[in-house]
């Protein structure tokens, strides 16, 4: 971690440093907002499976986003998770660095801005901790073990969210006409958890917490802190706010699922704005394939009248390209657009 965390210095400033000022066209105050539009809310506890599937597919085609309620993870687990990550980001910088530097391969990391700091023309008002979270705890020895209880709380949370992920992936598979387990093997076996902290910002109209991006994964299952609306989704030239709902998860489609569905499901652009009165925490669970997995349009969805819209590539190769080229790399993945 070469650059100082925003949380270490934000309270010393009454204006944002110039390196955090977005160009006018990207500033939140210059954006067009959709009034009255809402990302659909889906009750996963509902009993009519075909309805749930229909709603999930429709939201994923129209918005690339939906929220789920009655997903089976208890309020206690959600609260404990947000609290442990709050406590993590509140620790002194040297402790946070030590606790997140145990993995010799650097897959547990603490970073500021987008983590691609040298490539960001403008920086983002955010610190993040991320690490793999496989269900058998394979990687747990490299997780932070401070604050007290971190591994227990995050281990429980990621195990519970994994189950929600399996449910949702099964619904997607069925809805797309694939067999129920299609997305459940290597295509979703390398999950990563990301804890984002957006400190209070003195000039929210000039800066962004997270860049305008699409997620380079299968799906994301996001837990938002209540009381602050900051996540926005881009649809038809307008930004739609994703208001936090008590005990809900926000689910969004990543580029990998867009490719597997051969473009039927959409990975939408989104971003996070800051606010001056309080900090915000969110916890993203990225459902990722293993790096050896081949990401390509599902064969059962292809036919002479429905040819592949995307080319195949291993997830490892895809990730390396997204890291250097950003989500614009998606264009290169479309058949006919490939450049070396
Ligand atoms: O903090 C949020 O609400 C969203 C974060 C996000 O977009 C991501 O982790 O990809
Ligand atoms: Fe995202």
Coordinates of C-alpha atoms and ligand atoms in Angstrom, one line a residue:
X1 CA 0.0 0.0 0.0
X2 CA 2.0 2.9 -1.3
X3 CA -0.4 5.7 -0.8
X4 CA -1.9 7.1 2.4
X5 CA -5.4 6.0 3.3
X6 CA -8.1 8.8 3.0
X7 CA -9.3 7.8 6.5
X8 CA -5.9 8.9 7.8
X9 CA -6.1 12.5 6.7
X10 CA -9.6 13.5 5.6
X11 CA -10.4 15.3 8.8
X12 CA -7.4 17.7 8.4
X13 CA -8.9 19.3 5.2
X14 CA -11.8 21.7 4.7
X15 CA -11.7 21.2 0.9
X16 CA -10.8 18.2 -1.3
X17 CA -7.2 18.2 -2.6
X18 CA -7.1 18.9 -6.3
X19 CA -6.1 15.3 -7.1
X20 CA -9.7 14.3 -6.0
X21 CA -11.6 16.9 -8.1
X22 CA -13.4 15.1 -10.9
X23 CA -13.6 16.8 -14.3
X24 CA -16.9 18.7 -14.7
X25 CA -18.7 16.1 -16.8
X26 CA -18.1 13.4 -14.1
X27 CA -19.1 15.5 -11.1
X28 CA -22.2 14.3 -9.2
X29 CA -23.9 17.7 -9.3
X30 CA -23.8 17.8 -13.1
X31 CA -25.6 14.6 -13.5
X32 CA -29.2 13.9 -14.7
X33 CA -31.2 12.2 -12.0
X34 CA -34.1 9.9 -12.6
X35 CA -36.9 10.8 -10.3
X36 CA -39.3 8.2 -9.1
X37 CA -37.3 5.3 -10.7
X38 CA -36.4 2.5 -8.3
X39 CA -34.3 -0.6 -8.7
X40 CA -36.7 -3.5 -8.3
X41 CA -37.0 -5.3 -4.9
X42 CA -37.4 -9.1 -5.0
X43 CA -38.7 -11.2 -2.2
X44 CA -36.5 -14.3 -2.2
X45 CA -38.8 -15.9 0.5
X46 CA -41.8 -15.8 -1.9
X47 CA -43.3 -19.2 -2.8
X48 CA -43.9 -18.9 -6.4
X49 CA -40.5 -19.7 -8.0
X50 CA -41.5 -18.9 -11.6
X51 CA -42.4 -15.4 -10.5
X52 CA -39.1 -14.9 -8.6
X53 CA -37.2 -16.1 -11.7
X54 CA -39.2 -13.8 -14.0
X55 CA -38.6 -10.8 -11.8
X56 CA -34.9 -11.5 -11.4
X57 CA -34.4 -11.9 -15.1
X58 CA -36.5 -8.8 -16.0
X59 CA -34.6 -6.6 -13.4
X60 CA -31.3 -7.9 -14.7
X61 CA -32.2 -7.1 -18.3
X62 CA -33.7 -3.7 -17.5
X63 CA -31.4 -2.4 -14.8
X64 CA -28.6 -4.9 -14.2
X65 CA -29.5 -4.4 -10.6
X66 CA -32.1 -5.5 -8.0
X67 CA -32.4 -5.7 -4.2
X68 CA -33.4 -8.9 -2.4
X69 CA -35.2 -9.2 0.9
X70 CA -36.0 -12.4 2.9
X71 CA -32.7 -13.9 1.7
X72 CA -32.1 -16.0 4.8
X73 CA -29.2 -14.1 6.4
X74 CA -30.2 -12.8 9.9
X75 CA -30.1 -9.1 10.9
X76 CA -27.6 -10.1 13.7
X77 CA -25.1 -11.4 11.1
X78 CA -25.6 -8.3 8.9
X79 CA -25.1 -5.9 11.8
X80 CA -22.1 -7.8 13.2
X81 CA -20.5 -7.7 9.8
X82 CA -20.9 -3.9 9.2
X83 CA -19.7 -3.3 12.8
X84 CA -16.6 -5.4 12.5
X85 CA -15.6 -3.7 9.2
X86 CA -16.3 -0.3 10.8
X87 CA -14.0 -1.2 13.7
X88 CA -11.4 -2.4 11.2
X89 CA -11.3 0.9 9.4
X90 CA -11.2 2.8 12.7
X91 CA -8.0 1.2 13.8
X92 CA -4.7 3.1 13.4
X93 CA -3.2 3.0 9.9
X94 CA -0.1 1.0 10.9
X95 CA -2.3 -1.7 12.5
X96 CA -4.6 -1.9 9.5
X97 CA -1.5 -2.3 7.2
X98 CA 0.0 -5.0 9.4
X99 CA -3.3 -6.9 9.6
X100 CA -3.8 -6.9 5.9
X101 CA -0.3 -7.7 4.8
X102 CA 0.0 -11.4 5.9
X103 CA -0.6 -13.0 2.5
X104 CA 2.8 -13.5 0.6
X105 CA 0.8 -13.4 -2.7
X106 CA -0.8 -10.1 -1.9
X107 CA -4.4 -11.3 -2.4
X108 CA -5.4 -9.8 1.0
X109 CA -5.0 -6.1 0.4
X110 CA -5.8 -2.7 1.9
X111 CA -5.8 0.1 -0.7
X112 CA -7.1 3.6 -1.2
X113 CA -8.9 5.1 -4.3
X114 CA -9.5 2.3 -6.9
X115 CA -6.4 0.4 -6.0
X116 CA -5.1 1.2 -9.4
X117 CA -3.8 4.5 -8.0
X118 CA -1.0 5.1 -10.5
X119 CA -3.5 4.8 -13.4
X120 CA -6.2 6.9 -11.9
X121 CA -6.1 10.4 -13.4
X122 CA -8.3 11.5 -10.5
X123 CA -8.5 9.7 -7.2
X124 CA -11.5 8.4 -5.4
X125 CA -12.6 9.2 -1.8
X126 CA -12.5 5.6 -0.4
X127 CA -10.4 3.0 1.4
X128 CA -11.0 -0.7 0.8
X129 CA -9.9 -4.0 2.3
X130 CA -10.3 -7.1 0.1
X131 CA -9.5 -10.7 0.4
X132 CA -10.6 -14.1 -0.9
X133 CA -13.3 -15.9 1.2
X134 CA -13.6 -19.5 0.0
X135 CA -16.1 -21.5 2.1
X136 CA -13.6 -24.0 3.5
X137 CA -11.6 -21.2 5.0
X138 CA -8.6 -22.0 2.8
X139 CA -7.3 -18.5 3.0
X140 CA -8.3 -17.5 6.5
X141 CA -4.8 -17.7 7.9
X142 CA -4.0 -14.6 5.9
X143 CA -7.1 -12.6 6.9
X144 CA -6.8 -9.8 9.5
X145 CA -7.3 -11.2 13.1
X146 CA -7.9 -7.7 14.5
X147 CA -10.3 -6.3 15.5
X148 CA -11.1 -9.1 17.9
X149 CA -13.6 -11.6 16.3
X150 CA -12.8 -10.5 12.7
X151 CA -12.3 -14.1 11.4
X152 CA -15.3 -15.5 13.1
X153 CA -17.7 -12.7 12.0
X154 CA -16.4 -12.4 8.4
X155 CA -16.2 -16.2 8.1
X156 CA -19.8 -16.6 9.2
X157 CA -21.0 -13.7 7.0
X158 CA -19.2 -15.0 3.8
X159 CA -20.5 -18.5 4.4
X160 CA -24.1 -17.2 4.7
X161 CA -23.8 -14.9 1.7
X162 CA -22.3 -17.8 -0.3
X163 CA -25.6 -19.7 0.2
X164 CA -27.6 -16.7 -1.0
X165 CA -25.3 -16.5 -4.0
X166 CA -26.0 -20.2 -4.8
X167 CA -29.8 -19.6 -4.6
X168 CA -29.6 -16.6 -6.9
X169 CA -27.3 -18.4 -9.4
X170 CA -29.7 -21.3 -9.5
X171 CA -32.5 -18.9 -10.3
X172 CA -30.5 -17.3 -13.0
X173 CA -29.6 -20.7 -14.5
X174 CA -33.2 -21.9 -14.6
X175 CA -34.4 -18.6 -16.0
X176 CA -31.8 -18.7 -18.8
X177 CA -32.7 -22.3 -19.6
X178 CA -29.5 -23.8 -18.4
X179 CA -29.2 -26.7 -15.9
X180 CA -29.6 -25.5 -12.3
X181 CA -25.9 -26.1 -11.4
X182 CA -24.5 -24.5 -14.5
X183 CA -23.1 -21.5 -12.6
X184 CA -22.3 -23.3 -9.4
X185 CA -18.9 -25.0 -10.1
X186 CA -15.6 -23.3 -11.1
X187 CA -17.5 -20.4 -12.4
X188 CA -18.3 -19.2 -8.9
X189 CA -15.7 -20.9 -6.7
X190 CA -13.3 -18.0 -6.0
X191 CA -15.3 -15.4 -4.1
X192 CA -13.7 -12.2 -2.7
X193 CA -15.1 -9.9 0.0
X194 CA -14.5 -6.2 -0.2
X195 CA -15.1 -3.8 2.7
X196 CA -15.4 -0.2 1.5
X197 CA -15.1 2.9 3.7
X198 CA -16.0 6.3 2.4
X199 CA -15.0 8.9 5.0
X200 CA -17.0 12.2 5.3
X201 CA -16.0 14.5 2.4
X202 CA -15.9 18.3 2.7
X203 CA -17.0 18.8 -1.0
X204 CA -19.2 15.9 -2.2
X205 CA -20.2 17.8 -5.4
X206 CA -16.7 17.7 -6.7
X207 CA -15.6 14.1 -6.0
X208 CA -16.6 10.5 -6.3
X209 CA -16.3 7.6 -3.8
X210 CA -16.2 4.9 -6.4
X211 CA -15.5 5.4 -10.1
X212 CA -18.1 4.9 -12.8
X213 CA -17.6 1.1 -13.5
X214 CA -19.1 -2.3 -14.2
X215 CA -18.1 -5.2 -12.0
X216 CA -15.7 -7.7 -13.6
X217 CA -17.3 -10.7 -11.9
X218 CA -20.3 -13.0 -12.1
X219 CA -22.5 -11.2 -9.6
X220 CA -22.0 -8.9 -6.7
X221 CA -24.0 -9.2 -3.4
X222 CA -23.7 -5.9 -1.6
X223 CA -24.6 -4.9 2.0
X224 CA -25.1 -1.2 2.4
X225 CA -25.1 0.9 5.6
X226 CA -28.6 2.2 6.3
X227 CA -29.5 5.9 6.2
X228 CA -27.2 7.1 3.5
X229 CA -28.0 7.0 -0.2
X230 CA -24.8 6.9 -2.2
X231 CA -24.8 4.1 -4.8
X232 CA -26.2 5.1 -8.2
X233 CA -26.9 3.1 -11.3
X234 CA -26.8 4.4 -14.8
X235 CA -29.8 3.7 -17.0
X236 CA -31.0 5.4 -20.2
X237 CA -28.8 8.5 -19.6
X238 CA -29.9 9.0 -16.0
X239 CA -28.6 8.1 -12.6
X240 CA -30.9 6.1 -10.3
X241 CA -30.2 6.1 -6.6
X242 CA -30.2 2.7 -4.8
X243 CA -31.7 3.5 -1.4
X244 CA -30.6 1.2 1.3
X245 CA -33.5 -1.0 2.6
X246 CA -33.2 -2.6 6.1
X247 CA -31.8 -6.2 5.9
X248 CA -31.7 -6.2 2.1
X249 CA -28.8 -7.0 -0.3
X250 CA -28.2 -5.2 -3.5
X251 CA -27.4 -7.7 -6.3
X252 CA -25.9 -6.7 -9.6
X253 CA -24.8 -8.5 -12.7
X254 CA -21.1 -8.5 -13.6
X255 CA -19.5 -8.7 -17.0
X256 CA -18.8 -12.5 -16.6
X257 CA -22.6 -13.2 -16.3
X258 CA -23.3 -10.8 -19.1
X259 CA -20.9 -12.9 -21.3
X260 CA -22.3 -16.3 -20.1
X261 CA -25.8 -15.1 -20.9
X262 CA -24.6 -14.0 -24.3
X263 CA -25.7 -10.4 -23.6
X264 CA -29.2 -11.3 -22.3
X265 CA -28.4 -10.0 -18.8
X266 CA -26.7 -6.6 -18.5
X267 CA -23.8 -5.4 -16.4
X268 CA -24.8 -1.8 -15.6
X269 CA -22.5 1.1 -14.9
X270 CA -22.6 2.4 -11.4
X271 CA -20.8 4.7 -9.0
X272 CA -20.7 5.9 -5.4
X273 CA -21.0 9.5 -4.3
X274 CA -19.8 10.9 -1.0
X275 CA -21.4 13.1 1.6
X276 CA -20.2 15.6 4.1
X277 CA -22.1 14.6 7.2
X278 CA -21.1 11.0 7.8
X279 CA -18.9 8.3 6.6
X280 CA -20.4 5.3 4.8
X281 CA -19.6 1.6 4.9
X282 CA -20.5 -1.1 2.4
X283 CA -19.5 -4.7 2.0
X284 CA -19.3 -6.3 -1.5
X285 CA -19.2 -10.0 -2.0
X286 CA -17.9 -10.7 -5.5
X287 CA -18.8 -14.1 -6.9
X288 CA -15.8 -14.8 -9.1
X289 CA -14.8 -17.8 -11.2
X290 CA -11.5 -19.6 -10.6
X291 CA -8.7 -18.1 -12.8
X292 CA -8.6 -21.3 -14.9
X293 CA -12.3 -21.2 -15.7
X294 CA -13.2 -20.4 -19.3
X295 CA -15.7 -17.5 -19.5
X296 CA -17.8 -17.8 -22.6
X297 CA -21.4 -17.6 -23.8
X298 CA -23.2 -20.8 -22.6
X299 CA -23.3 -23.3 -25.4
X300 CA -27.0 -24.1 -24.9
X301 CA -27.9 -20.5 -25.6
X302 CA -26.2 -20.5 -29.0
X303 CA -27.7 -21.3 -32.3
X304 CA -27.2 -20.3 -36.0
X305 CA -29.6 -17.4 -35.3
X306 CA -28.1 -16.6 -32.0
X307 CA -24.3 -16.6 -32.5
X308 CA -21.9 -15.7 -29.7
X309 CA -21.7 -12.0 -29.0
X310 CA -18.6 -12.4 -26.8
X311 CA -15.4 -14.4 -27.3
X312 CA -14.0 -16.9 -24.8
X313 CA -11.2 -16.2 -22.4
X314 CA -10.0 -17.6 -19.1
X315 CA -11.1 -15.6 -16.0
X316 CA -7.4 -15.1 -15.2
X317 CA -6.7 -13.5 -18.5
X318 CA -9.8 -11.4 -18.3
X319 CA -8.8 -10.1 -14.8
X320 CA -5.3 -9.1 -16.0
X321 CA -6.9 -7.2 -18.9
X322 CA -9.5 -5.4 -16.7
X323 CA -6.7 -4.4 -14.3
X324 CA -4.7 -2.7 -17.0
X325 CA -7.5 -1.5 -19.3
X326 CA -10.5 -1.0 -16.9
X327 CA -14.0 -2.0 -17.8
X328 CA -13.6 -0.6 -21.3
X329 CA -12.0 -4.0 -22.0
X330 CA -15.5 -5.3 -22.3
X331 CA -15.7 -3.8 -25.7
X332 CA -12.6 -5.9 -26.8
X333 CA -14.4 -9.0 -25.6
X334 CA -17.2 -8.5 -28.1
X335 CA -16.7 -10.7 -31.1
X336 CA -15.1 -8.7 -33.9
X337 CA -13.5 -6.1 -31.6
X338 CA -10.4 -7.9 -30.4
X339 CA -7.1 -6.1 -30.3
X340 CA -3.9 -7.5 -28.9
Ligands
LIG1 O1 -20.0 0.9 -2.1 C1 -20.9 0.6 -2.9 O2 -22.1 0.8 -2.6 C2 -20.6 -0.1 -4.2 C3 -19.2 -0.6 -4.3 C4 -19.0 -1.2 -5.7 O3 -19.5 -0.8 -6.7 C5 -18.0 -2.4 -5.9 O4 -17.5 -2.9 -4.9 O5 -17.9 -2.8 -7.0
LIG2 FE1 -19.3 -2.2 -8.3

